[in-house]
Short mmCIF file of C-alpha atoms in Angstrom, two decimals:
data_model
loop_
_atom_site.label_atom_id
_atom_site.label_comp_id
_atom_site.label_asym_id
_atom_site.label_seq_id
_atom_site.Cartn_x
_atom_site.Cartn_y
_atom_site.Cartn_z
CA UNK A 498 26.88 0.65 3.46
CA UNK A 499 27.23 3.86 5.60
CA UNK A 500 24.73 4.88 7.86
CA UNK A 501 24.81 8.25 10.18
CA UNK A 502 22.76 9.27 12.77
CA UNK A 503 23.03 12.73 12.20
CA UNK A 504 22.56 15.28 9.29
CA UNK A 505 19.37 15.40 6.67
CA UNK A 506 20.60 12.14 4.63
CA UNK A 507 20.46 9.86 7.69
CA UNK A 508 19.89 6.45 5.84
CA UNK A 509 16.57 7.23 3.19
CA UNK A 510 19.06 7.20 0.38
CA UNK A 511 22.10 4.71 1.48
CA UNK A 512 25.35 4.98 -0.67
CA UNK A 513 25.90 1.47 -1.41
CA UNK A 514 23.93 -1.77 -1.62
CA UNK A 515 23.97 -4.12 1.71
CA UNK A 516 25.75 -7.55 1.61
CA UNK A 517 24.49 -8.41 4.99
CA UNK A 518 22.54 -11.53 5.27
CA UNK A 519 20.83 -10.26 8.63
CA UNK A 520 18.86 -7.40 9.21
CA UNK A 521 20.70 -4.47 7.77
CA UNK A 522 21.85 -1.85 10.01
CA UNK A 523 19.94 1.54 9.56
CA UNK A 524 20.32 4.85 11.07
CA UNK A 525 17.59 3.24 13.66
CA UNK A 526 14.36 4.04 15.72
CA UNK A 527 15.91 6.89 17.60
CA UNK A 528 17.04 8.86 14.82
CA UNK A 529 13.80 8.18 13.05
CA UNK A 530 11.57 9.48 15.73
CA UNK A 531 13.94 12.66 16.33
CA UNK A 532 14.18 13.59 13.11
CA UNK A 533 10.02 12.96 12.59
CA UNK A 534 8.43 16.20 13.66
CA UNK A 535 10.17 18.20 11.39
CA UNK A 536 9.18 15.90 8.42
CA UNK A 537 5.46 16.25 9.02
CA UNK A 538 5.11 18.66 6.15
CA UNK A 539 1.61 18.82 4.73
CA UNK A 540 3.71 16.82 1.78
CA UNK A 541 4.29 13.72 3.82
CA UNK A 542 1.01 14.14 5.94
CA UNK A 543 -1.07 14.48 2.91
CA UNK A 544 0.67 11.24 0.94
CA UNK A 545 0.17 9.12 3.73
CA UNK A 546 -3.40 9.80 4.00
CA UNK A 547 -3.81 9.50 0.51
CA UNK A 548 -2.20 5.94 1.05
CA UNK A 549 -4.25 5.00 3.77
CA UNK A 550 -7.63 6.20 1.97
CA UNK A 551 -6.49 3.82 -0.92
CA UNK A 552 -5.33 1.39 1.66
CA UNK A 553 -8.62 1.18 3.69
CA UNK A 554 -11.38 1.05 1.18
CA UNK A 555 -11.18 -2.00 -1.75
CA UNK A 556 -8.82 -4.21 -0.28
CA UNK A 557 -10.62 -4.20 3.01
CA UNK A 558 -14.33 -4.89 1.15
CA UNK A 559 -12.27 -7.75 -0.42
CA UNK A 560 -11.85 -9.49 3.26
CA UNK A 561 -15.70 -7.82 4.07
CA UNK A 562 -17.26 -8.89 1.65
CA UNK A 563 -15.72 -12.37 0.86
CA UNK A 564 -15.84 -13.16 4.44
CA UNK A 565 -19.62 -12.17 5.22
CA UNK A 566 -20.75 -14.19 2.14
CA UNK A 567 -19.02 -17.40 3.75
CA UNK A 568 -20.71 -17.37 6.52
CA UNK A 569 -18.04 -15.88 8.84
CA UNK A 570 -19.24 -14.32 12.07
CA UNK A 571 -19.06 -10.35 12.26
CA UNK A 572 -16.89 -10.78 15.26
CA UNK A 573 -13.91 -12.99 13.66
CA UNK A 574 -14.12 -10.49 9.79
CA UNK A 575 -13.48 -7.54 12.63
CA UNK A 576 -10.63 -9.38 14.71
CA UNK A 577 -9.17 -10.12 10.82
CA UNK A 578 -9.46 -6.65 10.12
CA UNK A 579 -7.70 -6.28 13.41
CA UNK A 580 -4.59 -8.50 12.49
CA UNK A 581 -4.37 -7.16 8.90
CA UNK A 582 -4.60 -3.27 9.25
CA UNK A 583 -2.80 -3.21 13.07
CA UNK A 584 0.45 -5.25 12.40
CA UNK A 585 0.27 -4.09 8.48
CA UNK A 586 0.64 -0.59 10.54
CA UNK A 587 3.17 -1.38 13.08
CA UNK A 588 5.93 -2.74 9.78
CA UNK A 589 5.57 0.67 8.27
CA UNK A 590 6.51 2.51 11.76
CA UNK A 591 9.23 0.00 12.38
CA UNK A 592 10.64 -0.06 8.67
CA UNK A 593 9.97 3.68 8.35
CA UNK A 594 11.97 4.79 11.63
CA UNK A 595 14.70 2.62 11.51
CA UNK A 596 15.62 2.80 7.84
CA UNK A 597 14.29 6.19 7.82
CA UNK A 598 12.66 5.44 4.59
CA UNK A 599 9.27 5.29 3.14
CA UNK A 600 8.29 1.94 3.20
CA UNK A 601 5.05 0.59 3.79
CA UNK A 602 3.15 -2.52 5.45
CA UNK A 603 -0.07 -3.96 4.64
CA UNK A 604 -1.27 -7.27 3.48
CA UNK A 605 -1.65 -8.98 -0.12
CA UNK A 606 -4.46 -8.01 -1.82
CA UNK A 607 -4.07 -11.45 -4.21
CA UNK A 608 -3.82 -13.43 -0.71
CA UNK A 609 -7.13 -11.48 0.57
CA UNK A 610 -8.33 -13.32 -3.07
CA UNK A 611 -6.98 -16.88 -2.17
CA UNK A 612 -8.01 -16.34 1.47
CA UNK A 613 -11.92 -16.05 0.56
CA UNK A 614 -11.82 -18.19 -1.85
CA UNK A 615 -10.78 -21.13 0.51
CA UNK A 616 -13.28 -20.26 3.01
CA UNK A 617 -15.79 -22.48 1.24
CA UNK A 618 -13.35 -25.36 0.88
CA UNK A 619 -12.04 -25.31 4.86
CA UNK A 620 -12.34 -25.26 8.43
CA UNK A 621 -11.43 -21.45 9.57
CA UNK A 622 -9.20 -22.28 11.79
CA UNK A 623 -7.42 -24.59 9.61
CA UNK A 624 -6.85 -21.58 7.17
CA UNK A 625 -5.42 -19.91 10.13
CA UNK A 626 -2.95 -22.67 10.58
CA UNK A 627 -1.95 -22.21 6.70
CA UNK A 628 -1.70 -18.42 7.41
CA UNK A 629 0.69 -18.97 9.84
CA UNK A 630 2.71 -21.25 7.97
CA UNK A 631 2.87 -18.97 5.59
CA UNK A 632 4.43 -16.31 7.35
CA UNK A 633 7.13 -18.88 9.13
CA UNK A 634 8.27 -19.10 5.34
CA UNK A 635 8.52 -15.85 4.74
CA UNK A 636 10.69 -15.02 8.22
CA UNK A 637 12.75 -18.16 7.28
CA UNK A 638 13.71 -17.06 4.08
CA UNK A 639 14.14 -13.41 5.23
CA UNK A 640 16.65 -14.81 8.01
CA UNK A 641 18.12 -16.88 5.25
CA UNK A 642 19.69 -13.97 3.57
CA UNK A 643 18.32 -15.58 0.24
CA UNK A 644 15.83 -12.88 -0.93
CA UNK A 645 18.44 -10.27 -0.49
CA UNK A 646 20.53 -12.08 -2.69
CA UNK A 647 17.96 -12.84 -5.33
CA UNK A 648 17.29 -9.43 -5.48
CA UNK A 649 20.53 -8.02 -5.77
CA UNK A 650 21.39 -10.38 -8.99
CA UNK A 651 18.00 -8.65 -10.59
CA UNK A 652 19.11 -6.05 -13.19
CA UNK A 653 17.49 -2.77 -13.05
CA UNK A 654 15.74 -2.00 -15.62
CA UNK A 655 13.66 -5.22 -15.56
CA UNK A 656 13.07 -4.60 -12.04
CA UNK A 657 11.77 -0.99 -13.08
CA UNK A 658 9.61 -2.16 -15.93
CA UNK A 659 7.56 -4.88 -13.54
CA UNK A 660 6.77 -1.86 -11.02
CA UNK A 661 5.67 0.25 -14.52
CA UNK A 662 3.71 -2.60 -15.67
CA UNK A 663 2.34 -3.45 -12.56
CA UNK A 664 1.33 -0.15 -11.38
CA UNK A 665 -0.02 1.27 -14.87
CA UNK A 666 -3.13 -0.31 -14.33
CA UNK A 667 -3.49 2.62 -11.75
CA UNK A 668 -3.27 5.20 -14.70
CA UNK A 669 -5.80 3.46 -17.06
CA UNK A 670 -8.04 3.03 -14.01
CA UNK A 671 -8.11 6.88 -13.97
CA UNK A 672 -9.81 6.96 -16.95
CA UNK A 673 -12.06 4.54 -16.66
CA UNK A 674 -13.37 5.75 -13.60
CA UNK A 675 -13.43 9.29 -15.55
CA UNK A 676 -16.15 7.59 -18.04
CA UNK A 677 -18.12 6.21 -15.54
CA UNK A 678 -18.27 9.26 -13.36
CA UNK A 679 -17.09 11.81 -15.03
CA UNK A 680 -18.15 15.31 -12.83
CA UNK A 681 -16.58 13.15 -9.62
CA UNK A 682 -12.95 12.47 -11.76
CA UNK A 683 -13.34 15.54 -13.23
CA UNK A 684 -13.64 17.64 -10.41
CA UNK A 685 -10.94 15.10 -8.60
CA UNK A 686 -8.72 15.84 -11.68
CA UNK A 687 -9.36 19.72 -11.17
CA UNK A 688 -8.25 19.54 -7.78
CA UNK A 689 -5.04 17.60 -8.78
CA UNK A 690 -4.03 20.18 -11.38
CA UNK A 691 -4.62 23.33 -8.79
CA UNK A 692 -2.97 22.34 -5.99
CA UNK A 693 -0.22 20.81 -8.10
CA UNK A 694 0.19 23.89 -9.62
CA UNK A 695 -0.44 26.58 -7.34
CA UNK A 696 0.18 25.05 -4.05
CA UNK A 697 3.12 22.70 -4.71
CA UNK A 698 4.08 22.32 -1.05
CA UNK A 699 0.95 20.33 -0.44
CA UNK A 700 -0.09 16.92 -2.55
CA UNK A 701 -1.88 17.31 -5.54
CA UNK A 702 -3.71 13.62 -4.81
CA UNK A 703 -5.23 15.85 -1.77
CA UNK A 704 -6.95 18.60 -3.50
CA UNK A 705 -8.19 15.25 -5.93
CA UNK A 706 -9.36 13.76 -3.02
CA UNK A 707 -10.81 17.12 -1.25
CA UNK A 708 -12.63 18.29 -4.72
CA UNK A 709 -13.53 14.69 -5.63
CA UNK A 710 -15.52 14.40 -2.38
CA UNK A 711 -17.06 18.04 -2.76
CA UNK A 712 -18.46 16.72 -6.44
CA UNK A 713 -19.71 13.33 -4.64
CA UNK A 714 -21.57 15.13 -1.85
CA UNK A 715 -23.01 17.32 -4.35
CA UNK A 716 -24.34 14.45 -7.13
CA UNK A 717 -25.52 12.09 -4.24
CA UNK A 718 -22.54 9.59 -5.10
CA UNK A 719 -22.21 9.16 -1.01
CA UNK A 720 -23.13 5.65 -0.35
CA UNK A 721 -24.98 5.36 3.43
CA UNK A 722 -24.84 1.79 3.09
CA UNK A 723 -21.37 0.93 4.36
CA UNK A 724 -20.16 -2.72 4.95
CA UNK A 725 -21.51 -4.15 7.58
CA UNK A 726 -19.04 -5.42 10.36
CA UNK A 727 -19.20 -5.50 14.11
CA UNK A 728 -18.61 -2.52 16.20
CA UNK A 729 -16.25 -1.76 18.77
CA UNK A 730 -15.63 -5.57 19.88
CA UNK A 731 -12.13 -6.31 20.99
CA UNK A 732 -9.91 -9.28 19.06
CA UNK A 733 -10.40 -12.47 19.52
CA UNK A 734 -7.40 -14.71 19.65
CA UNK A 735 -7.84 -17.92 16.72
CA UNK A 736 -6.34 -21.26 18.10
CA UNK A 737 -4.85 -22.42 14.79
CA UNK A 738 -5.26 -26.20 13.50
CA UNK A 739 -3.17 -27.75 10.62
CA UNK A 740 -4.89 -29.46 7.48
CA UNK A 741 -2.77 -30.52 4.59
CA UNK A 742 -4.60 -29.51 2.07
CA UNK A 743 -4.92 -26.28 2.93
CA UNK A 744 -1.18 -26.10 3.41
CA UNK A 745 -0.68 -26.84 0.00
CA UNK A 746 -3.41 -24.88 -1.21
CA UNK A 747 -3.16 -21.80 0.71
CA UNK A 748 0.03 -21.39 2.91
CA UNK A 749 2.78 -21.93 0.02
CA UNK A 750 0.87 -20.17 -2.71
CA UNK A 751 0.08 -17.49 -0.15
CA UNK A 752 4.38 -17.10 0.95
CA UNK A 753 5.06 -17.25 -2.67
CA UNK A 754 2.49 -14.25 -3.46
CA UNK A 755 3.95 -12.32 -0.26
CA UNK A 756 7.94 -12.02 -1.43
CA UNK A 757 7.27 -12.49 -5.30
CA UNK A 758 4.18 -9.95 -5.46
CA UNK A 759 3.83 -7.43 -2.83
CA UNK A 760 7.95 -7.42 -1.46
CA UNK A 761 9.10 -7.00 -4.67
CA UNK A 762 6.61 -4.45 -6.19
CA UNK A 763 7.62 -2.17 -2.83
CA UNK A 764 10.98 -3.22 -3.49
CA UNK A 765 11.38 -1.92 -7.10
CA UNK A 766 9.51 1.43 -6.08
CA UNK A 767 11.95 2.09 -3.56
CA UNK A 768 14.70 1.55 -5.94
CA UNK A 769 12.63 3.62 -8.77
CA UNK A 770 13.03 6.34 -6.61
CA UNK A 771 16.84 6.35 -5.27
CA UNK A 772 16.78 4.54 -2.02
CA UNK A 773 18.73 1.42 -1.32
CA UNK A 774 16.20 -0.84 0.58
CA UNK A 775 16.92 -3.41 3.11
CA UNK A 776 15.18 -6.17 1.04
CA UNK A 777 16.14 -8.91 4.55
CA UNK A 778 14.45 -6.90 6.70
CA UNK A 779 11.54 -6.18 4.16
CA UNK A 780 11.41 -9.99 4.29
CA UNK A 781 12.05 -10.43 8.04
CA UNK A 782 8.89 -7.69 8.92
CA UNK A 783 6.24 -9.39 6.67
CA UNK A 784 7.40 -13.19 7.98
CA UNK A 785 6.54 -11.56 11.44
CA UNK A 786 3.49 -9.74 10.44
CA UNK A 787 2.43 -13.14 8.70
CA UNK A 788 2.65 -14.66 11.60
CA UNK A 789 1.32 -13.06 13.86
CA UNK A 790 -1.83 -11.84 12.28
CA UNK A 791 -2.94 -15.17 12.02
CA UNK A 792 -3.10 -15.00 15.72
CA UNK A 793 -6.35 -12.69 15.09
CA UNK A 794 -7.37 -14.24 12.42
CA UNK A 795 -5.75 -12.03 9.85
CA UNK A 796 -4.47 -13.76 6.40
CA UNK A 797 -0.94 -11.99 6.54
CA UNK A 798 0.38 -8.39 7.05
CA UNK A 799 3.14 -7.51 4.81
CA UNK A 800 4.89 -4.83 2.84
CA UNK A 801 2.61 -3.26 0.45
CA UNK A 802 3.21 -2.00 -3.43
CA UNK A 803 0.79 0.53 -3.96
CA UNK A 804 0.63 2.31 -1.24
CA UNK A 805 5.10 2.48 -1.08
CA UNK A 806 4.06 4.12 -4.65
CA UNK A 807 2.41 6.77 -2.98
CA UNK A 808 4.46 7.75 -0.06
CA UNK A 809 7.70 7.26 -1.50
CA UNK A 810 7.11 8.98 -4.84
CA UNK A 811 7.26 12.81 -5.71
CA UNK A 812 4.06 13.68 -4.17
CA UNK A 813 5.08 12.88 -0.96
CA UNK A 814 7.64 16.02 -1.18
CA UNK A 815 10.63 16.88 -3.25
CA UNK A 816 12.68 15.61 -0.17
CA UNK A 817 13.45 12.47 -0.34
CA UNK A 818 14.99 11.84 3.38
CA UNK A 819 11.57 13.35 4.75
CA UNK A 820 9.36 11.21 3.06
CA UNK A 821 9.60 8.35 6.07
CA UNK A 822 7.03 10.47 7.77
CA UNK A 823 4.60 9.64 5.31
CA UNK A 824 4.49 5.79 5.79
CA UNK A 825 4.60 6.85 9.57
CA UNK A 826 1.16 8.88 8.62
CA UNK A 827 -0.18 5.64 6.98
CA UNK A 828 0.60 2.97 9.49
CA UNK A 829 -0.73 5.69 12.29
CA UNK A 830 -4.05 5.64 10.07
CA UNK A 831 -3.63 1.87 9.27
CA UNK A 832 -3.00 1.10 13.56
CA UNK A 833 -6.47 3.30 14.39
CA UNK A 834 -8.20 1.66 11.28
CA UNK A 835 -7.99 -1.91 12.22
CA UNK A 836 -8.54 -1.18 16.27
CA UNK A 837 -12.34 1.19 15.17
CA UNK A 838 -12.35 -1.31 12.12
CA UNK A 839 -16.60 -1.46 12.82
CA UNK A 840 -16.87 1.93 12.82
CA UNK A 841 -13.75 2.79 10.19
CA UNK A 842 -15.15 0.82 7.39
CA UNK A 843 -18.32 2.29 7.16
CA UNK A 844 -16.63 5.48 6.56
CA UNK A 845 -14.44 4.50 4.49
CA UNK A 846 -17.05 2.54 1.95
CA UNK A 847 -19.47 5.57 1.41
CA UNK A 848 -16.95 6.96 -0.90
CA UNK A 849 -17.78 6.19 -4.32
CA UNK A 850 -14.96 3.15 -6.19
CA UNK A 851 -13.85 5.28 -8.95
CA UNK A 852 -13.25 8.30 -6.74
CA UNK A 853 -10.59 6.09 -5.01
CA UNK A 854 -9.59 4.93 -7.92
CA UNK A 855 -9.01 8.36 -9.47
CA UNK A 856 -7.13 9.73 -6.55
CA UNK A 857 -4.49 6.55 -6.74
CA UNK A 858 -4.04 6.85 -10.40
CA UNK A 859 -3.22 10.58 -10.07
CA UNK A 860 -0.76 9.88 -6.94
CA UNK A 861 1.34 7.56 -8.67
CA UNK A 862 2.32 9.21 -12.03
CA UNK A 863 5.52 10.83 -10.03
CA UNK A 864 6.24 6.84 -9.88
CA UNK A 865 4.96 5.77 -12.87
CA UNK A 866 7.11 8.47 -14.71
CA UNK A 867 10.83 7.39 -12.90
CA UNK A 868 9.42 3.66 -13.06
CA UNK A 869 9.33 3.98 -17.39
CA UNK A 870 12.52 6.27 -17.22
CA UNK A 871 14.51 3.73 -15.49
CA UNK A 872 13.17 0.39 -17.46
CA UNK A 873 14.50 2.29 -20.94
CA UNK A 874 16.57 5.06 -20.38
CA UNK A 875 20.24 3.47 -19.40
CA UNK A 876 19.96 1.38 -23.09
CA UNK A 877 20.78 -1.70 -21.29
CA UNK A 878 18.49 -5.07 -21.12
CA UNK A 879 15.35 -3.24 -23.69
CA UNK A 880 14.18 -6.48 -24.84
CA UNK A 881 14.09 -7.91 -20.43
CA UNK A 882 12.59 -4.91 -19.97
CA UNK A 883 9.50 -5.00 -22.48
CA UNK A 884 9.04 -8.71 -21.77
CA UNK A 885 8.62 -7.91 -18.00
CA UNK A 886 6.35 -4.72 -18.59
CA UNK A 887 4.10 -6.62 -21.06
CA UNK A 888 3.79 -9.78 -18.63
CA UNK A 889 3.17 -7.39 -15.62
CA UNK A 890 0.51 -5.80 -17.70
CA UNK A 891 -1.54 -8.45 -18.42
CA UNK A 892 -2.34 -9.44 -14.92
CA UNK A 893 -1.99 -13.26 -16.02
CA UNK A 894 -1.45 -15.51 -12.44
CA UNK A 895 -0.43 -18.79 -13.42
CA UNK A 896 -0.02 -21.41 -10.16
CA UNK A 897 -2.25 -18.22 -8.33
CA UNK A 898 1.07 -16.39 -8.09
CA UNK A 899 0.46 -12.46 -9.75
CA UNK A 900 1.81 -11.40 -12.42
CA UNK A 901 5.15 -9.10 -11.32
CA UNK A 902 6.71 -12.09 -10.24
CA UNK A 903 6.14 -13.76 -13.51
CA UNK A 904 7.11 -10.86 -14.99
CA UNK A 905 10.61 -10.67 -13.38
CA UNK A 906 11.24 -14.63 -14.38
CA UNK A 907 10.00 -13.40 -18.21
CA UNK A 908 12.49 -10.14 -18.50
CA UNK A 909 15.68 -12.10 -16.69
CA UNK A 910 14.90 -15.13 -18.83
CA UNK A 911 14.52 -13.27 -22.37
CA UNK A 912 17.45 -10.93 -21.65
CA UNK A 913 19.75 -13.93 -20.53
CA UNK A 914 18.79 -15.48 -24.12
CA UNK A 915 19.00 -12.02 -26.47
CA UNK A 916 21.32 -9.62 -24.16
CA UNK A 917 23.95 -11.84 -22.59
CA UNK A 918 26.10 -8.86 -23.48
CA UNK A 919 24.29 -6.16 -21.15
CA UNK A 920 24.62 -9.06 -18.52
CA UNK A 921 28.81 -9.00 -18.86
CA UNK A 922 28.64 -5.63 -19.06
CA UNK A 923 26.47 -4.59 -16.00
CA UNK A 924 27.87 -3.00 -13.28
CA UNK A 925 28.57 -4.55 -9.88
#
């Protein structure tokens, strides 16, 4: 793999896949942050704001919400916001700037799930011990080398149609927030098509966002009732204790979702769109984040499908190298969201669901579009590919563990049985 620190290609799109079983070497944080300022375009300053809108509203009720009906004090769902949002945040600047590409941290949406759901079942701090267990498994196996090997032995077109099938539900979400509010999509849709366009230069999930507010102001759609959760209080470190039960209900189940659910959804976007990403230190930054957001009482902070959709696809800018400073944007947002997380989230929750929804449908077609093209167009493992978009699709999570991961075992397993050919005959 060759990486410069000079010139306009510096590392986004690398020119061969890694073999290293360490962190692979990048064009690093210096080159990142010099060649940042003249990336801010309103391209990549408009995606990742995009991504952190998406990023800061439903997952974070899921914590909220779960959290406040278990009894949890206001004080510990803020320090949790804390450990999620702030370290989700800091793996985006540190994967962004070194690797100079747009990838982006958060936490698992599925784990928020399994978090709350275990809150009735044990001690809080002994969910904090399986949280950090969780993330020692994920930095062992990203210091292992293993995932980076896994990954490499995936073909490509099954990997493509799990991110299709996994993301699509973003498409049809667009509609079905259209019938439920139809002049707040509509008008979002509007805004989409103008700016897309007339103003190409700038993101045409903006002018959604921008006209799908306008239309919400003007029906009343504003909620004033945000989620309640304490204001301006500082973190509170969470001594963690160690249950075995919840090990083996939450901890493995919750590493599991982490590299076979969020990694490799931003994984396979990356890829969808040209880069070459380091998959070991993908695996290295979430182990990290997952273990030290348990510190705060966070469930894990990892890297993050959706929102890599959105500020690594084509309405982050046509150029590819200068869409880093997008994920830079988000984990900026991200960093300030989980430090003002009392006041934050009741911003963030007056917007109306299927406004959200519409602008993160409309953001990802760019994706969804190279995502399809790259599942069927090289003629090579159809049948994998079909079996892995269909299983991705339908959202099944046997064992708790979501559905791209299932899908990836599905497409590998029926194209080793029906297209042992396109195996022999796949490239190195």
């Amino acid at each position: 793999m060759t990486a410069s620190t000079d010139g306009p290609g510096e590392g986004a799109v690398l020119d061969e896949p890694t073999r290293s079983r360490g962190l692979e070497p990048g064009p690093g944080l210096r080159s990142g942050l010099r060649g940042l300022p003249s990336r801010l375009t309103p391209a990549t300053i408009g995606a990742g704001v995009v991504a952190a809108v998406f990023g800061c509203t439903g997952p974070a009720l899921i914590v909220i919400d779960g959290a406040s009906a278990a009894g949890v004090p206001g004080v510990i769902i803020s320090s949790w916001i804390f450990g999620i949002y702030v370290f989700g945040g800091l793996i985006s600047l540190f994967l962004a700037l070194r690797y100079r590409m747009p990838a982006v941290g958060a936490y698992s949406i599925p784990g928020a799930v399994l978090a709350v759901g275990a809150l009735g079942s044990y001690e809080f701090s002994d969910l904090v011990g399986a949280f950090l267990v969780a993330g020692l498994l994920v930095l062992a196996l990203g210091l292992s080398g293993l995932i980076g090997t896994v990954a490499r032995l995936l073909p490509l077109p099954i990997v493509m149609a799990m991110i299709a099938g996994a993301l699509i539900r973003f498409g049809t979400e667009v509609v079905n927030a259209a019938a439920a509010a139809p002049w707040i999509v509509g008008s979002a849709i509007a805004g989409f098509l103008v700016l897309s366009r007339f103003v190409p230069s700038v993101p045409g999930a903006l002018g959604a966002l921008g006209a799908g507010l306008v239309a919400a102001i003007a029906t009343g759609a504003l909620s004033g009732d945000g989620a309640a959760v304490e204001g301006w209080t500082l973190p509170v470190l969470v001594v963690p204790t160690f249950d075995v039960g919840a090990l083996l209900a939450v901890a493995l189940p919750l590493a599991v979702l982490v590299i076979a659910a969020e990694n490799a959804q931003a994984y396979g976007v990356l890829l969808s769109q040209g880069y070459r990403p380091p998959v070991n230190a993908m695996t290295v930054a979430s182990g990290v984040g997952g273990a030290l957001a348990p510190l705060f009482g966070g469930h894990n902070a990892n890297m993050a499908g959706p929102m890599t959709a959105i500020c690594a696809g084509p309405q982050a800018g046509p150029d590819k190298d200068a869409r880093y400073a997008a994920s830079v944007v988000n984990g900026v947002v991200f960093i300030a969201f989980g430090v003002l997380a009392g006041l934050a989230v009741t911003a963030v929750t007056a917007l109306p669901v299927e406004l959200v929804s519409a602008v993160a449908g409309l953001a990802m077609i760019g994706v969804l579009v190279s995502s399809f093209r790259g599942a069927f167009g090289e003629g090579r493992f159809r049948v994998g590919a079909l079996t892995a978009l269909v299983v991705a699709m339908s959202g099944i999570a046997p064992l708790g563990i979501s559905s791209p991961f299932w899908a990836l075992v599905a497409g590998v397993l029926a194209s080793a049985v029906l297209e042992g050919r396109d195996f022999r005959s796949a490239p190195a």
